[in-house]
Amino acid sequence: MNAIEITGLTKEYAGRRVVDKLELSVPAGELFALLGVNGAGKSTTIKMLSCLTAPTQGDARLMGHSVTKDSHQAKEILAVSPQETAVAPNLTAAENLELMAGIYGRPRQLAAQVQAQLGLDRWGGTRAKNLSGGWQRRLSIAMALVSQPEILFLDEPTLGLDVLARRELWSVIRGLKGRTAMILTTHYLEEAEALADRIGVMNAGRLRAVGTAEELKALAGCQSFEDAFVALAGEEAAS
Amino acid sequence: MRAAAFAKRNLKELLRDPLTLFFGLGFPMALLGLMTLIQRNIPVHIFELDTLAPGMALFGLTFMALFSGLLLAKDRSSALLARLTASPMTAADFLLGYLLPMLPMAAGQTAVCLAAAVALGLPPSWNLLAAAASLLPSALLFIALGLLCGTLFNDKQVGGMCGALLTNVTAFLAGIWFDLSLLGGPLHAAAYFLPFAHGADAAKAALAGDWAALPVHLLWVSAWAAAVMALAVLLFRRRLTER
C-alpha cells in the first residue's frame, strides 16, 4: 500500500511556479529522500504535504486522506520536523515532548520514551533555549516522533548537527524505516545515499529523476553519487 | 485536550518570563503607591484610592494585551507554530490555548492591585470582590486586543501597539488620573465611545456599591470585548488557513 500518493501537485507564488505537477508514490515504511539545489522546490513540497500550504493545483493523499479536502484527518497521522528548530524556548526538553504528547492525545510515557531514544535524558530538565543548537535540533526532531506518526516529513533534519549527532540521528531514522513512511530533504548527498530506499532529484520545481542511488548513478553514467546528482540536477537545470 | 495542553505551555511561557511578572504585578502596584504618595503631599483630592485603585486595576489589565499579543506574535514568527499548525489543532484550540492562561493571570493581577490598595489605606469591603468581578469583561477585552494585534503584527509591532499606544490611550481615556469631564467635547465623547472609561467606571461603581450604574458600563465593555474577540478569531482563522 502506498502511504503517500502525489498527483499533479503544483504550487505557484505570484504567478511563479515553484513546484510543477509533481507525481510520486511512497510505499508504507519507505524512506524517500528528496534532493535538489536551493530553490528546487523541496521545502515547498514538504509544506504542501504537511498541510502548511495549500497546493495551487493537484493533490496528495496521506494514507488515503487528501491534504486539500481532508486535511484534519491527514494531520492526525503525519508529523513534520521543520527546517528551522521548532521548540518552545521557555519549556524544558521534557515539557516540550509532553506538549506534543498532549496535543496528539498520546500518553506521557511516550514522551519519556522518545526522550530516552534520542539521548535527551540528561537534558530533560533544561529549558530548550539553554540547549546548544545541536541539542535543540535533536529535541525538535524528537518532538516530531512523540506522536508516533505513520508519515514523517523531515526537512533537512541534520542541518547544523555535528558528525556524531548526525550518525546517531541516522540510527534513529533507520529504526523508523519499515513502520513509518518518510520523506527527507537534505543537502548532504551521503545522507540520502546511506539512508534512503529511493531518491528523487528535484530541479526548478520538477522531479527530474527517481530511483535508488545505484539506479541514479547508472542513469547518469557516473561512478559516484555526487557526480550523478550534479549531472542530473545540473543537466536538467540547463534544459 | 489539545487546547488544555497548549494553554499549559502558554502559561509556563508567560510565568517564566521575568518581564511578565514585573509589568504584570509590579508596575501597576508601583504606580498605585506613587500616586498615593503624591496625593498625601498635595492639598487637592486627585488620586483618592476609591477611584484610583479601580482605575489602576484596569490599567494593569492593559499588560494582558501586551502579553497575549507578544506570545502569539512570537509564536507566529517561529517554526513552533508551523509544527503545531501541521498537528490536528484547530483555530479554536489555538485561541483557547492563548486565552485560558491569561484569565488567571488577569485575576491574580487584579487581586494583587486591590490588595495593595487596601494596604495603602482603602477600606476593605465586600465591594472589592464586586469591583474585581466587574473587571472581567475588561480583562477579556484586553486579551482579545492582544490576540488581534498578535495575529496582525510581528512582536516588535505588538510591543509598540500594545506596550506603548494601548497603555497610553487607556491611561488617558479611561479617566484613571483625572476626571474625564475636564476633557470636554469630542475627546469626552470619544472616551465614552471607547470601552476603557466604561471599564474603569464599572469598577468604580462596583467599589462604591452603585449597582444601578453598573449594567450600562458592563454591557458597553462586553460588547466591545465580544466584537474584538470575534474579529481576532476571524482573522486568526484566516491566517491559519491562508495556505
Tab-separated table of C-alpha atoms in Angstrom:
chain	number	residue	atom	x	y	z
A	1	MET	CA	0.000	0.000	0.000
A	2	ASN	CA	1.200	3.500	-0.784
A	3	ALA	CA	1.388	5.791	2.243
A	4	ILE	CA	1.798	8.882	0.074
A	5	GLU	CA	0.186	9.401	-3.342
A	6	ILE	CA	1.031	12.691	-5.017
A	7	THR	CA	-0.802	13.652	-8.193
A	8	GLY	CA	-0.116	16.788	-10.195
A	9	LEU	CA	0.959	18.715	-7.100
A	10	THR	CA	1.672	22.299	-8.111
A	11	LYS	CA	2.420	25.482	-6.201
A	12	GLU	CA	2.625	28.978	-7.581
A	13	TYR	CA	3.600	32.138	-5.720
A	14	ALA	CA	2.619	35.357	-7.501
A	15	GLY	CA	2.465	33.545	-10.813
A	16	ARG	CA	5.870	31.880	-10.327
A	17	ARG	CA	5.645	28.089	-10.346
A	18	VAL	CA	7.866	26.658	-7.598
A	19	VAL	CA	6.536	23.087	-7.693
A	20	ASP	CA	5.389	21.825	-11.054
A	21	LYS	CA	2.980	18.890	-11.443
A	22	LEU	CA	4.732	16.578	-9.024
A	23	GLU	CA	3.803	12.892	-9.392
A	24	LEU	CA	5.115	10.468	-6.780
A	25	SER	CA	4.113	7.443	-4.705
A	26	VAL	CA	5.851	6.437	-1.497
A	27	PRO	CA	5.006	2.968	-0.117
A	28	ALA	CA	4.316	2.488	3.590
A	29	GLY	CA	7.543	2.214	5.564
A	30	GLU	CA	9.753	3.597	2.783
A	31	LEU	CA	12.249	6.392	3.296
A	32	PHE	CA	12.264	8.627	0.262
A	33	ALA	CA	14.951	11.311	0.009
A	34	LEU	CA	14.257	14.457	-1.929
A	35	LEU	CA	17.377	16.136	-3.234
A	36	GLY	CA	17.854	19.352	-5.097
A	37	VAL	CA	19.756	22.582	-5.158
A	38	ASN	CA	18.447	25.610	-3.227
A	39	GLY	CA	15.112	26.772	-4.610
A	40	ALA	CA	14.394	23.431	-6.257
A	41	GLY	CA	11.019	23.200	-4.515
A	42	LYS	CA	11.800	20.601	-1.832
A	43	SER	CA	10.646	22.606	1.189
A	44	THR	CA	7.530	23.864	-0.587
A	45	THR	CA	6.678	20.258	-1.411
A	46	ILE	CA	7.070	19.312	2.266
A	47	LYS	CA	4.899	22.283	3.281
A	48	MET	CA	2.116	21.175	0.925
A	49	LEU	CA	2.339	17.566	2.101
A	50	SER	CA	2.213	18.607	5.751
A	51	CYS	CA	-0.868	20.806	5.142
A	52	LEU	CA	1.044	24.019	5.878
A	53	THR	CA	0.419	25.500	2.471
A	54	ALA	CA	-2.328	24.688	0.006
A	55	PRO	CA	-1.428	23.447	-3.457
A	56	THR	CA	-2.358	25.695	-6.372
A	57	GLN	CA	-3.297	22.563	-8.286
A	58	GLY	CA	-3.206	18.818	-7.730
A	59	ASP	CA	-3.486	16.874	-4.514
A	60	ALA	CA	-1.709	14.414	-2.265
A	61	ARG	CA	-3.215	11.572	-0.267
A	62	LEU	CA	-1.633	10.532	3.008
A	63	MET	CA	-2.848	7.036	3.929
A	64	GLY	CA	-5.849	7.871	1.748
A	65	HIS	CA	-6.559	11.287	3.304
A	66	SER	CA	-6.453	14.232	0.908
A	67	VAL	CA	-4.320	17.157	2.070
A	68	THR	CA	-6.743	19.544	0.370
A	69	LYS	CA	-10.132	18.063	1.278
A	70	ASP	CA	-9.429	16.041	4.398
A	71	SER	CA	-6.515	17.851	5.987
A	72	HIS	CA	-7.698	17.358	9.590
A	73	GLN	CA	-7.584	13.562	9.198
A	74	ALA	CA	-4.277	13.807	7.368
A	75	LYS	CA	-2.826	15.848	10.226
A	76	GLU	CA	-3.699	13.062	12.690
A	77	ILE	CA	-1.236	10.702	11.041
A	78	LEU	CA	1.570	12.986	9.919
A	79	ALA	CA	4.327	14.803	11.730
A	80	VAL	CA	6.873	17.255	10.464
A	81	SER	CA	10.286	18.332	11.607
A	82	PRO	CA	10.612	21.783	10.054
A	83	GLN	CA	13.851	23.093	8.593
A	84	GLU	CA	14.145	25.605	11.442
A	85	THR	CA	14.346	24.389	15.022
A	86	ALA	CA	10.758	24.327	16.301
A	87	VAL	CA	10.745	24.217	20.098
A	88	ALA	CA	9.063	26.191	22.888
A	89	PRO	CA	12.039	28.124	24.320
A	90	ASN	CA	10.912	28.530	27.948
A	91	LEU	CA	9.821	24.915	28.328
A	92	THR	CA	12.251	22.209	29.351
A	93	ALA	CA	13.124	19.477	26.890
A	94	ALA	CA	10.826	17.060	28.749
A	95	GLU	CA	7.981	19.618	28.777
A	96	ASN	CA	8.360	20.198	25.039
A	97	LEU	CA	7.938	16.479	24.433
A	98	GLU	CA	4.989	16.289	26.838
A	99	LEU	CA	3.386	19.212	24.994
A	100	MET	CA	3.434	17.227	21.765
A	101	ALA	CA	2.101	14.130	23.550
A	102	GLY	CA	-0.765	16.231	24.926
A	103	ILE	CA	-1.594	17.761	21.569
A	104	TYR	CA	-1.743	14.382	19.833
A	105	GLY	CA	-3.528	12.731	22.769
A	106	ARG	CA	-0.677	10.306	23.426
A	107	PRO	CA	0.346	9.050	26.892
A	108	ARG	CA	3.078	10.995	28.678
A	109	GLN	CA	5.206	7.851	28.877
A	110	LEU	CA	5.721	8.122	25.126
A	111	ALA	CA	7.387	11.485	25.650
A	112	ALA	CA	9.805	9.921	28.153
A	113	GLN	CA	10.401	7.026	25.773
A	114	VAL	CA	11.301	9.311	22.870
A	115	GLN	CA	13.436	11.428	25.196
A	116	ALA	CA	15.495	8.355	26.062
A	117	GLN	CA	15.526	7.134	22.456
A	118	LEU	CA	17.125	10.365	21.263
A	119	GLY	CA	19.600	10.584	24.134
A	120	LEU	CA	17.888	13.617	25.628
A	121	ASP	CA	17.578	12.216	29.148
A	122	ARG	CA	20.335	14.305	30.669
A	123	TRP	CA	18.814	17.467	29.198
A	124	GLY	CA	15.223	16.652	30.188
A	125	GLY	CA	15.088	19.367	32.865
A	126	THR	CA	16.907	22.028	30.834
A	127	ARG	CA	14.944	24.800	29.174
A	128	ALA	CA	15.069	24.497	25.407
A	129	LYS	CA	16.519	27.991	24.980
A	130	ASN	CA	19.522	26.967	27.098
A	131	LEU	CA	20.352	23.925	24.964
A	132	SER	CA	23.069	24.136	22.335
A	133	GLY	CA	21.975	24.423	18.705
A	134	GLY	CA	22.644	20.751	18.096
A	135	TRP	CA	20.589	19.607	21.090
A	136	GLN	CA	17.774	21.973	20.189
A	137	ARG	CA	17.774	20.392	16.747
A	138	ARG	CA	17.646	16.936	18.245
A	139	LEU	CA	14.793	17.972	20.535
A	140	SER	CA	12.947	19.426	17.553
A	141	ILE	CA	13.189	16.076	15.771
A	142	ALA	CA	12.185	14.189	18.926
A	143	MET	CA	9.033	16.332	19.094
A	144	ALA	CA	8.064	15.052	15.661
A	145	LEU	CA	8.403	11.456	16.851
A	146	VAL	CA	6.268	11.678	20.011
A	147	SER	CA	3.006	11.285	18.088
A	148	GLN	CA	4.271	8.028	16.520
A	149	PRO	CA	3.288	9.267	13.070
A	150	GLU	CA	2.531	6.966	10.172
A	151	ILE	CA	4.079	9.538	7.866
A	152	LEU	CA	7.023	11.729	8.812
A	153	PHE	CA	8.430	14.667	6.895
A	154	LEU	CA	11.986	15.573	7.777
A	155	ASP	CA	13.099	18.856	6.250
A	156	GLU	CA	16.889	18.922	6.420
A	157	PRO	CA	16.882	17.159	9.786
A	158	THR	CA	20.634	17.001	10.335
A	159	LEU	CA	21.421	20.577	9.354
A	160	GLY	CA	23.722	22.022	11.999
A	161	LEU	CA	24.441	18.717	13.721
A	162	ASP	CA	27.985	17.507	14.278
A	163	VAL	CA	29.122	14.222	12.746
A	164	LEU	CA	28.444	12.155	15.847
A	165	ALA	CA	24.986	13.610	16.389
A	166	ARG	CA	24.232	13.118	12.700
A	167	ARG	CA	25.218	9.461	12.872
A	168	GLU	CA	23.104	8.959	15.990
A	169	LEU	CA	20.142	10.542	14.247
A	170	TRP	CA	20.703	8.342	11.212
A	171	SER	CA	20.414	5.380	13.541
A	172	VAL	CA	17.081	6.684	14.869
A	173	ILE	CA	15.809	7.258	11.329
A	174	ARG	CA	16.888	3.765	10.274
A	175	GLY	CA	14.952	2.412	13.244
A	176	LEU	CA	11.779	4.038	11.904
A	177	LYS	CA	12.131	2.531	8.437
A	178	GLY	CA	9.664	-0.210	7.734
A	179	ARG	CA	6.944	1.205	10.015
A	180	THR	CA	6.909	4.920	9.149
A	181	ALA	CA	6.864	6.338	5.634
A	182	MET	CA	9.313	9.226	5.489
A	183	ILE	CA	10.211	11.945	3.057
A	184	LEU	CA	13.522	13.524	3.922
A	185	THR	CA	15.036	16.546	2.260
A	186	THR	CA	18.743	17.101	2.591
A	187	HIS	CA	21.745	18.763	1.014
A	188	TYR	CA	24.012	16.007	2.325
A	189	LEU	CA	24.235	13.532	-0.532
A	190	GLU	CA	25.893	10.875	1.610
A	191	GLU	CA	22.925	11.092	3.964
A	192	ALA	CA	20.488	10.308	1.189
A	193	GLU	CA	22.722	7.550	-0.118
A	194	ALA	CA	23.122	5.995	3.342
A	195	LEU	CA	19.510	6.186	4.454
A	196	ALA	CA	17.081	6.318	1.558
A	197	ASP	CA	15.323	3.427	-0.106
A	198	ARG	CA	14.756	5.681	-3.110
A	199	ILE	CA	15.926	9.138	-4.047
A	200	GLY	CA	14.263	11.835	-6.103
A	201	VAL	CA	16.171	14.705	-7.692
A	202	MET	CA	14.229	17.949	-7.981
A	203	ASN	CA	15.110	20.974	-10.017
A	204	ALA	CA	13.089	24.063	-10.849
A	205	GLY	CA	10.044	22.531	-9.194
A	206	ARG	CA	10.123	19.325	-11.199
A	207	LEU	CA	11.047	15.818	-10.186
A	208	ARG	CA	13.820	15.057	-12.700
A	209	ALA	CA	14.758	11.520	-11.723
A	210	VAL	CA	13.669	8.882	-9.223
A	211	GLY	CA	15.421	5.668	-8.255
A	212	THR	CA	17.828	4.020	-5.881
A	213	ALA	CA	21.276	5.549	-5.537
A	214	GLU	CA	22.634	2.818	-7.831
A	215	GLU	CA	19.900	3.406	-10.399
A	216	LEU	CA	20.585	7.144	-10.434
A	217	LYS	CA	24.318	6.546	-10.890
A	218	ALA	CA	23.560	4.215	-13.776
A	219	LEU	CA	21.101	6.697	-15.243
A	220	ALA	CA	23.676	9.482	-15.157
A	221	GLY	CA	26.535	7.186	-16.203
A	222	CYS	CA	28.621	8.208	-13.206
A	223	GLN	CA	30.736	6.319	-10.697
A	224	SER	CA	29.978	8.470	-7.676
A	225	PHE	CA	26.599	9.543	-6.399
A	226	GLU	CA	27.730	13.169	-6.151
A	227	ASP	CA	28.647	13.180	-9.855
A	228	ALA	CA	25.318	11.582	-10.665
A	229	PHE	CA	23.471	14.255	-8.682
A	230	VAL	CA	25.399	17.073	-10.360
A	231	ALA	CA	24.771	15.536	-13.766
A	232	LEU	CA	21.049	15.014	-13.170
A	233	ALA	CA	20.296	18.280	-11.399
A	234	GLY	CA	22.693	20.387	-13.475
A	235	GLU	CA	21.792	18.879	-16.817
A	236	GLU	CA	18.100	19.331	-16.276
A	237	ALA	CA	18.610	22.813	-14.913
A	238	ALA	CA	20.238	23.791	-18.164
A	239	SER	CA	17.380	22.375	-20.243
B	1	MET	CA	-7.495	18.295	25.493
B	2	ARG	CA	-5.359	19.921	22.785
B	3	ALA	CA	-6.337	23.396	23.924
B	4	ALA	CA	-5.529	22.427	27.541
B	5	ALA	CA	-2.082	21.095	26.585
B	6	PHE	CA	-1.371	24.263	24.616
B	7	ALA	CA	-2.740	26.503	27.382
B	8	LYS	CA	-0.444	24.793	29.883
B	9	ARG	CA	2.519	25.526	27.654
B	10	ASN	CA	1.485	29.156	27.241
B	11	LEU	CA	1.048	29.660	30.977
B	12	LYS	CA	4.550	28.309	31.597
B	13	GLU	CA	6.000	30.526	28.854
B	14	LEU	CA	4.363	33.575	30.443
B	15	LEU	CA	5.218	32.829	34.059
B	16	ARG	CA	8.827	32.065	33.221
B	17	ASP	CA	9.352	35.455	31.641
B	18	PRO	CA	10.503	37.860	34.408
B	19	LEU	CA	9.290	40.883	32.423
B	20	THR	CA	5.768	39.466	32.566
B	21	LEU	CA	5.900	39.340	36.347
B	22	PHE	CA	7.397	42.813	36.623
B	23	PHE	CA	4.948	44.550	34.303
B	24	GLY	CA	2.008	42.359	35.246
B	25	LEU	CA	2.271	42.708	39.005
B	26	GLY	CA	4.986	45.158	39.994
B	27	PHE	CA	4.369	48.101	37.679
B	28	PRO	CA	0.678	48.797	38.481
B	29	MET	CA	1.426	48.362	42.194
B	30	ALA	CA	4.353	50.792	41.970
B	31	LEU	CA	2.174	53.357	40.184
B	32	LEU	CA	-0.556	52.947	42.767
B	33	GLY	CA	1.944	53.547	45.555
B	34	LEU	CA	3.439	56.545	43.767
B	35	MET	CA	0.068	58.208	43.136
B	36	THR	CA	-0.985	57.643	46.735
B	37	LEU	CA	2.254	59.209	47.938
B	38	ILE	CA	1.675	62.226	45.669
B	39	GLN	CA	-1.899	62.567	46.986
B	40	ARG	CA	-0.638	62.697	50.564
B	41	ASN	CA	1.539	65.673	49.682
B	42	ILE	CA	-0.877	67.834	47.707
B	43	PRO	CA	-3.826	69.825	49.061
B	44	VAL	CA	-6.395	68.874	46.346
B	45	HIS	CA	-8.105	65.487	46.052
B	46	ILE	CA	-6.973	63.973	42.737
B	47	PHE	CA	-5.653	60.493	43.431
B	48	GLU	CA	-8.087	59.167	46.027
B	49	LEU	CA	-7.821	55.413	46.486
B	50	ASP	CA	-11.541	54.709	45.992
B	51	THR	CA	-11.314	55.949	42.383
B	52	LEU	CA	-7.611	55.420	41.759
B	53	ALA	CA	-7.488	51.739	42.772
B	54	PRO	CA	-10.191	50.532	40.325
B	55	GLY	CA	-8.577	52.644	37.599
B	56	MET	CA	-5.129	51.201	38.308
B	57	ALA	CA	-6.578	47.686	38.299
B	58	LEU	CA	-7.973	48.420	34.823
B	59	PHE	CA	-4.673	49.964	33.713
B	60	GLY	CA	-2.815	46.854	34.866
B	61	LEU	CA	-5.005	44.760	32.578
B	62	THR	CA	-3.589	46.580	29.535
B	63	PHE	CA	-0.491	44.442	30.072
B	64	MET	CA	-2.611	41.353	29.368
B	65	ALA	CA	-2.908	42.684	25.816
B	66	LEU	CA	0.859	43.045	25.636
B	67	PHE	CA	1.497	39.538	26.992
B	68	SER	CA	-1.059	37.733	24.832
B	69	GLY	CA	-0.072	39.729	21.750
B	70	LEU	CA	3.648	39.140	22.192
B	71	LEU	CA	3.199	35.434	22.828
B	72	LEU	CA	1.100	34.955	19.713
B	73	ALA	CA	3.313	37.178	17.536
B	74	LYS	CA	6.496	35.410	18.673
B	75	ASP	CA	4.894	32.026	18.023
B	76	ARG	CA	3.802	33.157	14.572
B	77	SER	CA	7.367	34.086	13.680
B	78	SER	CA	8.792	30.795	14.977
B	79	ALA	CA	8.798	27.352	13.453
B	80	LEU	CA	6.922	26.057	16.513
B	81	LEU	CA	3.639	27.421	15.186
B	82	ALA	CA	4.346	25.729	11.836
B	83	ARG	CA	4.816	22.447	13.674
B	84	LEU	CA	1.592	22.952	15.628
B	85	THR	CA	-0.288	24.046	12.507
B	86	ALA	CA	0.664	20.713	10.959
B	87	SER	CA	-0.853	18.979	14.010
B	88	PRO	CA	-4.607	18.344	14.401
B	89	MET	CA	-5.006	21.579	16.407
B	90	THR	CA	-7.896	23.723	15.206
B	91	ALA	CA	-8.143	27.526	15.281
B	92	ALA	CA	-10.403	27.190	18.343
B	93	ASP	CA	-7.741	25.080	20.107
B	94	PHE	CA	-5.135	27.754	19.397
B	95	LEU	CA	-7.240	30.669	20.597
B	96	LEU	CA	-8.474	28.892	23.721
B	97	GLY	CA	-4.885	27.922	24.391
B	98	TYR	CA	-3.848	31.564	24.289
B	99	LEU	CA	-6.922	32.853	26.157
B	100	LEU	CA	-7.186	30.426	29.088
B	101	PRO	CA	-3.823	31.119	30.776
B	102	MET	CA	-4.438	34.868	30.578
B	103	LEU	CA	-7.594	34.707	32.703
B	104	PRO	CA	-5.975	33.518	35.972
B	105	MET	CA	-3.130	35.963	35.333
B	106	ALA	CA	-5.632	38.829	34.985
B	107	ALA	CA	-7.497	37.701	38.109
B	108	GLY	CA	-4.248	37.451	40.067
B	109	GLN	CA	-3.116	40.856	38.915
B	110	THR	CA	-6.439	42.476	39.869
B	111	ALA	CA	-6.342	40.802	43.289
B	112	VAL	CA	-2.780	41.985	43.940
B	113	CYS	CA	-3.607	45.538	42.838
B	114	LEU	CA	-6.707	45.787	45.038
B	115	ALA	CA	-4.898	44.182	47.975
B	116	ALA	CA	-2.126	46.759	47.586
B	117	ALA	CA	-4.780	49.497	47.645
B	118	VAL	CA	-6.138	48.107	50.928
B	119	ALA	CA	-2.612	48.054	52.326
B	120	LEU	CA	-2.274	51.712	51.317
B	121	GLY	CA	-5.458	52.688	53.119
B	122	LEU	CA	-8.504	51.722	51.028
B	123	PRO	CA	-11.160	50.465	53.497
B	124	PRO	CA	-11.700	46.717	52.989
B	125	SER	CA	-15.236	45.720	51.988
B	126	TRP	CA	-17.096	43.025	50.080
B	127	ASN	CA	-17.462	45.543	47.265
B	128	LEU	CA	-13.810	44.884	46.450
B	129	LEU	CA	-14.873	41.441	45.197
B	130	ALA	CA	-17.597	43.037	43.070
B	131	ALA	CA	-15.057	45.505	41.669
B	132	ALA	CA	-12.720	42.633	40.789
B	133	ALA	CA	-15.575	40.720	39.118
B	134	SER	CA	-16.650	43.824	37.177
B	135	LEU	CA	-13.197	43.914	35.569
B	136	LEU	CA	-13.694	40.527	33.893
B	137	PRO	CA	-15.164	41.985	30.640
B	138	SER	CA	-12.258	44.448	30.544
B	139	ALA	CA	-9.784	41.587	31.012
B	140	LEU	CA	-11.391	39.756	28.086
B	141	LEU	CA	-11.286	42.961	26.036
B	142	PHE	CA	-7.548	43.469	26.589
B	143	ILE	CA	-6.753	39.805	25.955
B	144	ALA	CA	-8.776	39.985	22.718
B	145	LEU	CA	-6.959	43.177	21.695
B	146	GLY	CA	-3.659	41.381	22.295
B	147	LEU	CA	-4.724	38.378	20.231
B	148	LEU	CA	-5.899	40.684	17.449
B	149	CYS	CA	-2.561	42.543	17.404
B	150	GLY	CA	-0.599	39.283	17.687
B	151	THR	CA	-2.483	37.935	14.683
B	152	LEU	CA	-1.844	41.005	12.563
B	153	PHE	CA	1.604	42.241	13.615
B	154	ASN	CA	5.092	40.986	14.456
B	155	ASP	CA	6.402	41.024	18.012
B	156	LYS	CA	8.141	44.409	17.670
B	157	GLN	CA	4.979	45.995	16.297
B	158	VAL	CA	2.918	44.382	19.050
B	159	GLY	CA	5.336	45.904	21.576
B	160	GLY	CA	4.622	49.329	20.099
B	161	MET	CA	0.877	48.858	19.687
B	162	CYS	CA	0.063	47.192	22.989
B	163	GLY	CA	3.021	48.281	25.095
B	164	ALA	CA	3.024	51.967	24.212
B	165	LEU	CA	-0.102	53.017	22.309
B	166	LEU	CA	-2.732	50.962	24.123
B	167	THR	CA	-1.367	51.658	27.606
B	168	ASN	CA	-1.258	55.404	26.923
B	169	VAL	CA	-4.693	55.539	25.305
B	170	THR	CA	-6.118	53.605	28.246
B	171	ALA	CA	-4.294	55.742	30.779
B	172	PHE	CA	-5.610	58.980	29.252
B	173	LEU	CA	-9.070	57.963	28.082
B	174	ALA	CA	-10.159	55.739	30.978
B	175	GLY	CA	-10.232	58.573	33.492
B	176	ILE	CA	-7.639	56.951	35.730
B	177	TRP	CA	-5.579	60.061	36.521
B	178	PHE	CA	-8.186	62.783	36.116
B	179	ASP	CA	-11.894	63.411	35.719
B	180	LEU	CA	-12.853	62.895	32.070
B	181	SER	CA	-15.308	65.796	32.207
B	182	LEU	CA	-12.213	68.028	32.133
B	183	LEU	CA	-11.626	66.905	28.532
B	184	GLY	CA	-14.951	68.220	27.302
B	185	GLY	CA	-16.446	67.993	23.793
B	186	PRO	CA	-15.209	65.468	21.254
B	187	LEU	CA	-12.498	63.937	23.465
B	188	HIS	CA	-15.040	63.236	26.194
B	189	ALA	CA	-17.382	61.693	23.629
B	190	ALA	CA	-14.507	59.621	22.200
B	191	ALA	CA	-13.540	58.435	25.665
B	192	TYR	CA	-17.088	57.209	26.280
B	193	PHE	CA	-17.377	55.679	22.826
B	194	LEU	CA	-14.286	53.583	23.545
B	195	PRO	CA	-14.633	50.875	26.217
B	196	PHE	CA	-11.811	51.891	28.582
B	197	ALA	CA	-13.641	54.608	30.530
B	198	HIS	CA	-16.640	52.300	30.883
B	199	GLY	CA	-14.334	49.579	32.235
B	200	ALA	CA	-12.924	51.929	34.862
B	201	ASP	CA	-16.365	53.357	35.676
B	202	ALA	CA	-17.792	49.849	36.140
B	203	ALA	CA	-15.086	49.004	38.679
B	204	LYS	CA	-15.531	52.370	40.455
B	205	ALA	CA	-19.302	51.867	40.597
B	206	ALA	CA	-18.919	48.334	41.961
B	207	LEU	CA	-16.482	49.506	44.623
B	208	ALA	CA	-18.854	52.311	45.606
B	209	GLY	CA	-21.834	49.920	45.639
B	210	ASP	CA	-23.569	51.981	42.940
B	211	TRP	CA	-25.284	48.932	41.396
B	212	ALA	CA	-27.652	50.974	39.223
B	213	ALA	CA	-24.726	52.456	37.270
B	214	LEU	CA	-23.053	49.105	36.722
B	215	PRO	CA	-25.053	47.401	33.898
B	216	VAL	CA	-24.609	50.050	31.214
B	217	HIS	CA	-20.829	50.135	31.686
B	218	LEU	CA	-20.546	46.357	31.765
B	219	LEU	CA	-22.697	45.989	28.651
B	220	TRP	CA	-20.621	48.551	26.774
B	221	VAL	CA	-17.312	46.845	27.622
B	222	SER	CA	-18.758	43.379	26.989
B	223	ALA	CA	-19.993	44.424	23.546
B	224	TRP	CA	-16.540	45.762	22.646
B	225	ALA	CA	-14.858	42.644	24.046
B	226	ALA	CA	-17.168	40.379	22.021
B	227	ALA	CA	-16.616	42.398	18.836
B	228	VAL	CA	-12.812	42.484	19.177
B	229	MET	CA	-12.667	38.781	20.083
B	230	ALA	CA	-14.852	37.885	17.083
B	231	LEU	CA	-12.556	39.905	14.807
B	232	ALA	CA	-9.462	38.258	16.337
B	233	VAL	CA	-10.953	34.788	15.833
B	234	LEU	CA	-11.940	35.593	12.249
B	235	LEU	CA	-8.513	36.955	11.312
B	236	PHE	CA	-6.631	34.203	13.150
B	237	ARG	CA	-8.673	31.545	11.343
B	238	ARG	CA	-7.905	33.272	8.058
B	239	ARG	CA	-4.178	33.386	8.874
B	240	LEU	CA	-4.212	29.723	9.820
B	241	THR	CA	-5.960	28.629	6.648
B	242	GLU	CA	-4.179	31.208	4.458
B	243	ARG	CA	-2.186	28.386	2.995
